[in-house]
Short mmCIF file of C-alpha atoms in Angstrom, two decimals:
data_model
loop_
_atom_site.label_atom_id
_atom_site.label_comp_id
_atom_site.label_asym_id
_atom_site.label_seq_id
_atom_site.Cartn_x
_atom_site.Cartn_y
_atom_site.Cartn_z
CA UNK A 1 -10.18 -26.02 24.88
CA UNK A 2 -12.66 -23.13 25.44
CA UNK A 3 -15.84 -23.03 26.63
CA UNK A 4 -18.65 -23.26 24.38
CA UNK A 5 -20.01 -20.00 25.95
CA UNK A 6 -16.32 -18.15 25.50
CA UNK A 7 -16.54 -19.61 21.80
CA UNK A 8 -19.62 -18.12 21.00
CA UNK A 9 -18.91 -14.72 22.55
CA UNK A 10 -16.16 -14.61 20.90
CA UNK A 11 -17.63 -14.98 17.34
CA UNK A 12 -20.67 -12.77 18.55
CA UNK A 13 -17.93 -10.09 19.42
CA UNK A 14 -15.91 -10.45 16.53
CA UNK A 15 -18.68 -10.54 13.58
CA UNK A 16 -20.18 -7.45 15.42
CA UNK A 17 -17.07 -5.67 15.60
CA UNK A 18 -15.93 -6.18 11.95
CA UNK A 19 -19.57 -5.44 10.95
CA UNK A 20 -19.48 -2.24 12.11
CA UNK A 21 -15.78 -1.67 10.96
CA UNK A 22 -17.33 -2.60 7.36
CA UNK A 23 -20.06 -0.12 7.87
CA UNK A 24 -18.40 2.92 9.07
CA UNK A 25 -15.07 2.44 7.68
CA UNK A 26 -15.73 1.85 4.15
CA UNK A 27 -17.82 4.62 3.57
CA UNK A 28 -15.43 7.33 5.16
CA UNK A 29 -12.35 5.52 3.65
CA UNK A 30 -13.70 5.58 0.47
CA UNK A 31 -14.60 9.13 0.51
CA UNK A 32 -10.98 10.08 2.21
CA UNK A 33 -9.25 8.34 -0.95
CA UNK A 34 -11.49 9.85 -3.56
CA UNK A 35 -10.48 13.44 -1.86
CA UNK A 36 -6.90 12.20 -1.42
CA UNK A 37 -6.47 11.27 -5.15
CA UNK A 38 -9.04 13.43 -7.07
CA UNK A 39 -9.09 16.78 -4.75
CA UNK A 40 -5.75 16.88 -3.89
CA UNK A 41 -3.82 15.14 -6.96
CA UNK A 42 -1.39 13.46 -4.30
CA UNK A 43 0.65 16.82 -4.11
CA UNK A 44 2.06 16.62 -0.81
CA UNK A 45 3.74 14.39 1.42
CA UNK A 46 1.11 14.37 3.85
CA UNK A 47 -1.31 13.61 1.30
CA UNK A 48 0.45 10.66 -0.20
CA UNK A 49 1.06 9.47 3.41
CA UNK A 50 -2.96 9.17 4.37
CA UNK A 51 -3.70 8.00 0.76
CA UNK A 52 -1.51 5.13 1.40
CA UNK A 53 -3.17 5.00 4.83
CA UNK A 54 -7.00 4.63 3.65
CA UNK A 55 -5.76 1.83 0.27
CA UNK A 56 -4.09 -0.23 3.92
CA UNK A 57 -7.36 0.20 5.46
CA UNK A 58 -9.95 -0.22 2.28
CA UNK A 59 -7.64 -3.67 1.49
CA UNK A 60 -8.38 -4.27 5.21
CA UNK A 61 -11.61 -3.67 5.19
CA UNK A 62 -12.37 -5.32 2.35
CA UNK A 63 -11.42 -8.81 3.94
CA UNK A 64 -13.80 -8.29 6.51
CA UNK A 65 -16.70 -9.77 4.93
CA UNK A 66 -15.26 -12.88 4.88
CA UNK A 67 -14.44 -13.52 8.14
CA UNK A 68 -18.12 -11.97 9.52
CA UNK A 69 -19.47 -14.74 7.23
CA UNK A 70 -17.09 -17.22 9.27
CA UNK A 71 -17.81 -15.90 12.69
CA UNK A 72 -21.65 -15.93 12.17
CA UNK A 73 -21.93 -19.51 10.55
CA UNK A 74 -18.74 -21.14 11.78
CA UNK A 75 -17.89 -22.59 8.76
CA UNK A 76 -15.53 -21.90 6.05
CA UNK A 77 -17.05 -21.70 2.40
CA UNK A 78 -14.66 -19.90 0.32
CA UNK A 79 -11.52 -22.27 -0.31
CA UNK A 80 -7.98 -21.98 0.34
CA UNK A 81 -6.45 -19.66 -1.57
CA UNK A 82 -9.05 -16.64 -0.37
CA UNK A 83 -8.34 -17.95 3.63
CA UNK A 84 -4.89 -17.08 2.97
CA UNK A 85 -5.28 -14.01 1.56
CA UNK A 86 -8.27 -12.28 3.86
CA UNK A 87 -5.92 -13.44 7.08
CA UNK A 88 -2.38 -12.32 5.19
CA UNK A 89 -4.49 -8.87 4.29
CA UNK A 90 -5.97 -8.77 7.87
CA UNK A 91 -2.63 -9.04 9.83
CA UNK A 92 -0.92 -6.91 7.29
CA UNK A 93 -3.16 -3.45 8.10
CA UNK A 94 -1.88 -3.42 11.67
CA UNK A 95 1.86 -3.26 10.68
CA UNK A 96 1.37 -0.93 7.43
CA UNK A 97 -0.97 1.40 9.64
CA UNK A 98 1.45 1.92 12.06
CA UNK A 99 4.26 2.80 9.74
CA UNK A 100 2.02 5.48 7.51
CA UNK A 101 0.87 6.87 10.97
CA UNK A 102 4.46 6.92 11.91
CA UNK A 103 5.68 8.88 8.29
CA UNK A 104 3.03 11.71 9.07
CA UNK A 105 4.49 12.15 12.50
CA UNK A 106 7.91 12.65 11.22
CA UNK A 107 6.45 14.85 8.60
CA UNK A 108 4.71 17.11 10.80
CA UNK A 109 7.89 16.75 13.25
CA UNK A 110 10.22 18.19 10.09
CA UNK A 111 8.10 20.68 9.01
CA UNK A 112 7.58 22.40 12.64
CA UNK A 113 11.07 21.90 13.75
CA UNK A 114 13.17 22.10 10.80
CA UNK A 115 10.99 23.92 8.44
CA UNK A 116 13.48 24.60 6.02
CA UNK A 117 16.45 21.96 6.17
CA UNK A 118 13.43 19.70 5.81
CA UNK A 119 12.07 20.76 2.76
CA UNK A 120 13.41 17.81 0.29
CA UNK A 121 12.43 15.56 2.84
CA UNK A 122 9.25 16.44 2.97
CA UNK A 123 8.85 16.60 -0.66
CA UNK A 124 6.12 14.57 -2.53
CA UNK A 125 9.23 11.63 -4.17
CA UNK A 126 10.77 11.44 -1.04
CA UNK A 127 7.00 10.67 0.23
CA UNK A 128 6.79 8.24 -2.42
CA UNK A 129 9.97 6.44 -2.14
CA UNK A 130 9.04 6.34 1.57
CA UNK A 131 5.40 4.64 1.23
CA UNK A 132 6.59 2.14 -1.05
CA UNK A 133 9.88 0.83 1.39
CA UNK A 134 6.66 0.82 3.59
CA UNK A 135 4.52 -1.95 1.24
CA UNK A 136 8.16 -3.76 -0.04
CA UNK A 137 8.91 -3.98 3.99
CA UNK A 138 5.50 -5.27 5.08
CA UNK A 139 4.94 -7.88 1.80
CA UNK A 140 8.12 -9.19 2.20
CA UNK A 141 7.29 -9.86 6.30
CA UNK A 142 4.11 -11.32 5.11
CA UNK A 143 5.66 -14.21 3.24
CA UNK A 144 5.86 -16.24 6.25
CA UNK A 145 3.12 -15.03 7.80
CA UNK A 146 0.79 -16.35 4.68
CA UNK A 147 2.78 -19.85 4.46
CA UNK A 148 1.12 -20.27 8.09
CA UNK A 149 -2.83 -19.94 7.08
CA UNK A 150 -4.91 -22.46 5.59
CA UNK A 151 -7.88 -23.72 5.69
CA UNK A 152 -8.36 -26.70 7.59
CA UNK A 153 -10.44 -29.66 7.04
CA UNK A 154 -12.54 -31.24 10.49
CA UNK A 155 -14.58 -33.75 11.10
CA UNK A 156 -18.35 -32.13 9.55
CA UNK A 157 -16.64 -28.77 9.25
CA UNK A 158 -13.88 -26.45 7.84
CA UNK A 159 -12.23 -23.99 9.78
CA UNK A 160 -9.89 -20.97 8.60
CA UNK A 161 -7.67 -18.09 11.18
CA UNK A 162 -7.58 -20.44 13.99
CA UNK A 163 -6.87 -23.74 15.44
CA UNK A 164 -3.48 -23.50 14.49
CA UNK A 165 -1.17 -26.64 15.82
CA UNK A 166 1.46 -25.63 18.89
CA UNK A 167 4.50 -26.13 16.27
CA UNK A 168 3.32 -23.41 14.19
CA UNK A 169 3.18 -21.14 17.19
CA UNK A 170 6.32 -22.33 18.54
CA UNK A 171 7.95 -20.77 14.63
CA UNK A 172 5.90 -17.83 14.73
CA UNK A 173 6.61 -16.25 18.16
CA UNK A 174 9.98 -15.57 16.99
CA UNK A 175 8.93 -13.66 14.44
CA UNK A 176 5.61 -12.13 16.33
CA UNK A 177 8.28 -10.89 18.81
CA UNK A 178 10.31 -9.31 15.80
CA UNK A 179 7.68 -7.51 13.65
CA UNK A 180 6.66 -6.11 16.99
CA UNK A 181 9.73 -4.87 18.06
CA UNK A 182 10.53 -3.38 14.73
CA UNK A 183 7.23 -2.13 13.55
CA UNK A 184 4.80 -1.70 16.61
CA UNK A 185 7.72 -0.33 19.75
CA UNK A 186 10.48 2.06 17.58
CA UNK A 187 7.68 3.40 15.58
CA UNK A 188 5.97 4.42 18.73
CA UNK A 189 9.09 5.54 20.34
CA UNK A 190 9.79 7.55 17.33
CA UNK A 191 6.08 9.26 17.38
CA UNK A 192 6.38 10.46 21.36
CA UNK A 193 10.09 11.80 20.91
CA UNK A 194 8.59 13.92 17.59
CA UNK A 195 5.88 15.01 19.65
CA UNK A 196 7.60 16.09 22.78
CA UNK A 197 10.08 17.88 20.02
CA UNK A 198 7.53 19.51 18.62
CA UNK A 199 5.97 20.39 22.09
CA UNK A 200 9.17 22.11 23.14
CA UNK A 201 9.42 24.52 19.79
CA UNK A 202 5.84 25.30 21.04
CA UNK A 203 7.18 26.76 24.19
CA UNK A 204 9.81 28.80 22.68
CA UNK A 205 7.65 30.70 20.90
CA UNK A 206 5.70 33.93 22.54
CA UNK A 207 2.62 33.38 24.53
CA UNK A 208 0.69 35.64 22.59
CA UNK A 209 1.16 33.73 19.87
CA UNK A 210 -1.86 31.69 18.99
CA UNK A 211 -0.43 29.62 15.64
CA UNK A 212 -0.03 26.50 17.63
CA UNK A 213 -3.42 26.93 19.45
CA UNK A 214 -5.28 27.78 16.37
CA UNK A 215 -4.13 25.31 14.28
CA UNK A 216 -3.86 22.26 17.20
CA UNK A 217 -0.47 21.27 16.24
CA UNK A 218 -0.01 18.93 19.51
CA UNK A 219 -4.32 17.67 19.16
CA UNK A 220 -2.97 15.93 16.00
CA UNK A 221 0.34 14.38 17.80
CA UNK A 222 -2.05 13.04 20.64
CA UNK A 223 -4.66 11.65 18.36
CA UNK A 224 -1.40 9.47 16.51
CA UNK A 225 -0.40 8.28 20.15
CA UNK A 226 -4.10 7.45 21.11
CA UNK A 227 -4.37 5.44 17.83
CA UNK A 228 -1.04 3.75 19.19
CA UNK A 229 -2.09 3.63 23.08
CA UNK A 230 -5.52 2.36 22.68
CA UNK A 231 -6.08 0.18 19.72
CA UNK A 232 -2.09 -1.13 18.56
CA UNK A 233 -0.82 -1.23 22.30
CA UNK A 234 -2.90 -3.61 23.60
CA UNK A 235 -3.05 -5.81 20.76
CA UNK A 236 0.93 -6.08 19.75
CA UNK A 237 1.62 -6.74 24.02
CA UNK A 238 -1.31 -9.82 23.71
CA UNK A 239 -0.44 -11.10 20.75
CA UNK A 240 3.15 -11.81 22.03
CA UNK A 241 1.63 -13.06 25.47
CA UNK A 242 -0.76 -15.36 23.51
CA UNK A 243 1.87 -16.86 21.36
CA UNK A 244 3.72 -17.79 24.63
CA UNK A 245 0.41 -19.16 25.77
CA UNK A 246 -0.35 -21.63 22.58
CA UNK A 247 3.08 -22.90 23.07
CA UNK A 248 2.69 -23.92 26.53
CA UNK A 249 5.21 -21.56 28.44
CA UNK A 250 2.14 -19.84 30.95
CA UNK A 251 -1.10 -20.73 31.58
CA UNK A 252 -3.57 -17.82 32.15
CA UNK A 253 -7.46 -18.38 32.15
CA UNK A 254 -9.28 -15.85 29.95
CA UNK A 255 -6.27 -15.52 27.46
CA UNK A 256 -8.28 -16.13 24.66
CA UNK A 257 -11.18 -13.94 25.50
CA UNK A 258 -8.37 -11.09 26.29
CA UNK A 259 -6.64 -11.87 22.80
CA UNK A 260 -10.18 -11.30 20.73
CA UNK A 261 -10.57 -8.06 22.44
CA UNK A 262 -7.51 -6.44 21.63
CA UNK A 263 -7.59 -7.83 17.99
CA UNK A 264 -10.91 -6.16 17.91
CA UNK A 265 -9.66 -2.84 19.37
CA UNK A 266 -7.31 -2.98 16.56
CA UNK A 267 -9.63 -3.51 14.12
CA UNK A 268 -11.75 0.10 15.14
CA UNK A 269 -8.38 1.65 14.02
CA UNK A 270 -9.61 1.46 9.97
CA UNK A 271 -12.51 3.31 11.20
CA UNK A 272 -10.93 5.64 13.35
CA UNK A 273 -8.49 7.37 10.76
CA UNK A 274 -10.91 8.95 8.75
CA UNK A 275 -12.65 9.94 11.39
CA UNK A 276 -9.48 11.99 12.82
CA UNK A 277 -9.14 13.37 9.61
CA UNK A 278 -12.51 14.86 9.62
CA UNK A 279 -12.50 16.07 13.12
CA UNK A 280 -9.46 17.74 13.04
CA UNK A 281 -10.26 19.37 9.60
CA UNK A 282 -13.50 20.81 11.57
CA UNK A 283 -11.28 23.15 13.49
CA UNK A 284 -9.44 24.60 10.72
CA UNK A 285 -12.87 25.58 8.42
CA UNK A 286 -13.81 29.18 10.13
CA UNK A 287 -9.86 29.44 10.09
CA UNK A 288 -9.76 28.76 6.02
CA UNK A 289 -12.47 31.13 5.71
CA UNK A 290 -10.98 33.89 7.04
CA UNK A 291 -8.10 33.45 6.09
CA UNK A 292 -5.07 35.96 4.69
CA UNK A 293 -2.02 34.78 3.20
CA UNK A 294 0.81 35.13 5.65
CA UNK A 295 4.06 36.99 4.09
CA UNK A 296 7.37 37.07 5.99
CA UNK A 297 9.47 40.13 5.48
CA UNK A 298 13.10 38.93 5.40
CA UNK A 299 14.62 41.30 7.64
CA UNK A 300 12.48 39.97 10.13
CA UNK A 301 13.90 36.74 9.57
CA UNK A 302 17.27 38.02 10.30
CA UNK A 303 16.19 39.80 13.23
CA UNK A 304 14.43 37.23 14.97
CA UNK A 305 15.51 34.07 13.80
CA UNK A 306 13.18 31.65 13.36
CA UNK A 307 10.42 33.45 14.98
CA UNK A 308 8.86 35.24 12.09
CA UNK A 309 8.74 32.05 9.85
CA UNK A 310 6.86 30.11 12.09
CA UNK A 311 3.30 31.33 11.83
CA UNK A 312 3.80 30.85 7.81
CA UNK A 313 5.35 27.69 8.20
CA UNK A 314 2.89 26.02 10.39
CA UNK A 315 0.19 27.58 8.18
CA UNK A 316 1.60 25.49 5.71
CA UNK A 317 2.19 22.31 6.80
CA UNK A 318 -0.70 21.79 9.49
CA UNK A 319 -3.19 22.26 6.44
CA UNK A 320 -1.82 19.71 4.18
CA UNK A 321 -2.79 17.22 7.05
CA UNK A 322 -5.96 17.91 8.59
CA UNK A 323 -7.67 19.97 6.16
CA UNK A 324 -10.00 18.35 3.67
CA UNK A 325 -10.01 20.21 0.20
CA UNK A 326 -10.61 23.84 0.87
CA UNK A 327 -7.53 23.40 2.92
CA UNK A 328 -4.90 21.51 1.67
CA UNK A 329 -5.38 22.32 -1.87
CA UNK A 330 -4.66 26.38 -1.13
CA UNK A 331 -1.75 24.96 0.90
CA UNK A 332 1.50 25.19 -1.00
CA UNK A 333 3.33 22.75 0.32
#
């Protein structure tokens, strides 16, 4: 049993957090999906990737309300059914998010590295067909996960997304350990060896050439992996320490206060992809002002391997990313 004081931080740190989650990150979602699907007709893969990023994070967001309402008042008013479904939706983001953040890495990893062998890869159905394994993958994990939450009835009270019994724990740590393995540690192993890939194609290429300065090719492989490091890190390593904790193998004081805080720091992330999309979109505006179209003259090509193509290729595909619609809709790709 905690503390009444640790109790009532803990709901005075989680309504504030998901209050200001609702605040900033519905707004800029919104807007990013309304650019996504209006602007930029879903005509690239890196499009459909962060469309399918900000509907996980609107759905996430969107369940947020509820669970302020919970945190402020302490009791549980909406029934069953929508207890299930706000916690199902909740734990869901984390795993989906991941994944889409994952597919953009790769993208950008094919595009710089294998520009051309990549090109049905990186075409808007293979996107497609990639995003929905993504959903069909997650739901289909989320099965059990939704069989364990329910509201539940106390004495003067009704609680929901907590005081779960130690033999629910005891079947869910088995699969905590596997979702994380599978969707939290190769995903993030995956996004550092594309980035340290695409680090050493920078190198190769002449000092004077400014492409990958210009259009901050490795800014947007370090913002993935500080999305990872800071807010899913922390949160996947509790969450499997905490499980072991409800089921009695460790005792550590302060593991509940340490598990709210990294569920919180993965909450920010909803709020935080937009908000990389904007930034990064900042430094390519004077660019797409000024900006010629590059042509490659074939013999080059021949001449020089992959040398010439690379300034036009990373043209290309850094703009269907970070750009917002001046950008990525002059981008062919």
């Amino acid at each position: 049993m905690e503390s009444n004081s640790t109790i009532f931080f803990v709901n005075t740190l989680f309504a504030s957090t998901y209050g200001l989650t609702v605040a900033v990150g519905l707004p800029l979602n919104s807007f990013s999906l309304w650019v996504f699907c209006k602007r930029l007709k879903l005509q690239t893969a890196p499009v459909i990737y962060l469309t399918n990023l900000a509907i996980s994070d609107l759905l996430f967001i969107l369940s947020l309300p509820f669970r302020i309402h919970y945190f402020i008042t302490t009791q549980w008013l909406f029934g069953n059914f929508i207890c299930t479904l706000s916690e199902t939706i909740f734990s869901v983001n984390f795993y989906t998010s991941t994944l889409f953040i994952t597919l953009i890495s790769i993208d950008r990893y094919l595009a710089i590295v294998h520009p051309f062998q990549s090109n049905f890869l990186r075409s808007p159905k293979v996107a497609g067909v990639a995003c929905a394994v993504v959903w069909f993958i997650i739901i289909l994990m989320s099965f059990p996960i939704a069989f364990q939450y329910h509201q539940k009835d106390q004495i003067n009270s009704t609680i929901c997304y907590e005081g779960y019994p130690a033999e629910t724990w005891k079947s869910a740590v088995k699969l905590i350990l596997l979702i994380t393995m599978l969707v939290f540690a190769m995903p993030f192993v995956i996004i550092i060896i594309c980035f340290f890939a695409v680090v050493r194609v920078m190198f190769r290429i002449r000092k004077e050439d400014q492409t990958f300065k210009r259009y901050k090719i490795v800014p947007l492989f370090l913002l993935n992996i500080g999305v990872f490091t800071v807010c899913f890190l922390p949160f996947n390593v509790t969450l499997v320490l905490y499980g072991l904790y409800k089921i009695g193998h460790f005792s550590m004081k302060g593991m509940y206060l340490l598990h709210a805080i990294t569920v919180c720091l993965a909450s920010i992330s909803s709020c935080v992809d937009p908000i990389i999309y904007h930034l990064t979109s900042m430094a390519f505006k004077i660019d797409a002002m000024k900006k010629e179209k590059v042509t490659v003259n074939p013999m080059d090509l021949i001449k020089t391997g992959t040398q010439a193509n690379k300034e036009s290729i990373v043209l290309d595909t850094t703009q269907s990313k970070t750009s917002w619609p001046n950008d990525i809709c002059n981008s062919p790709m």
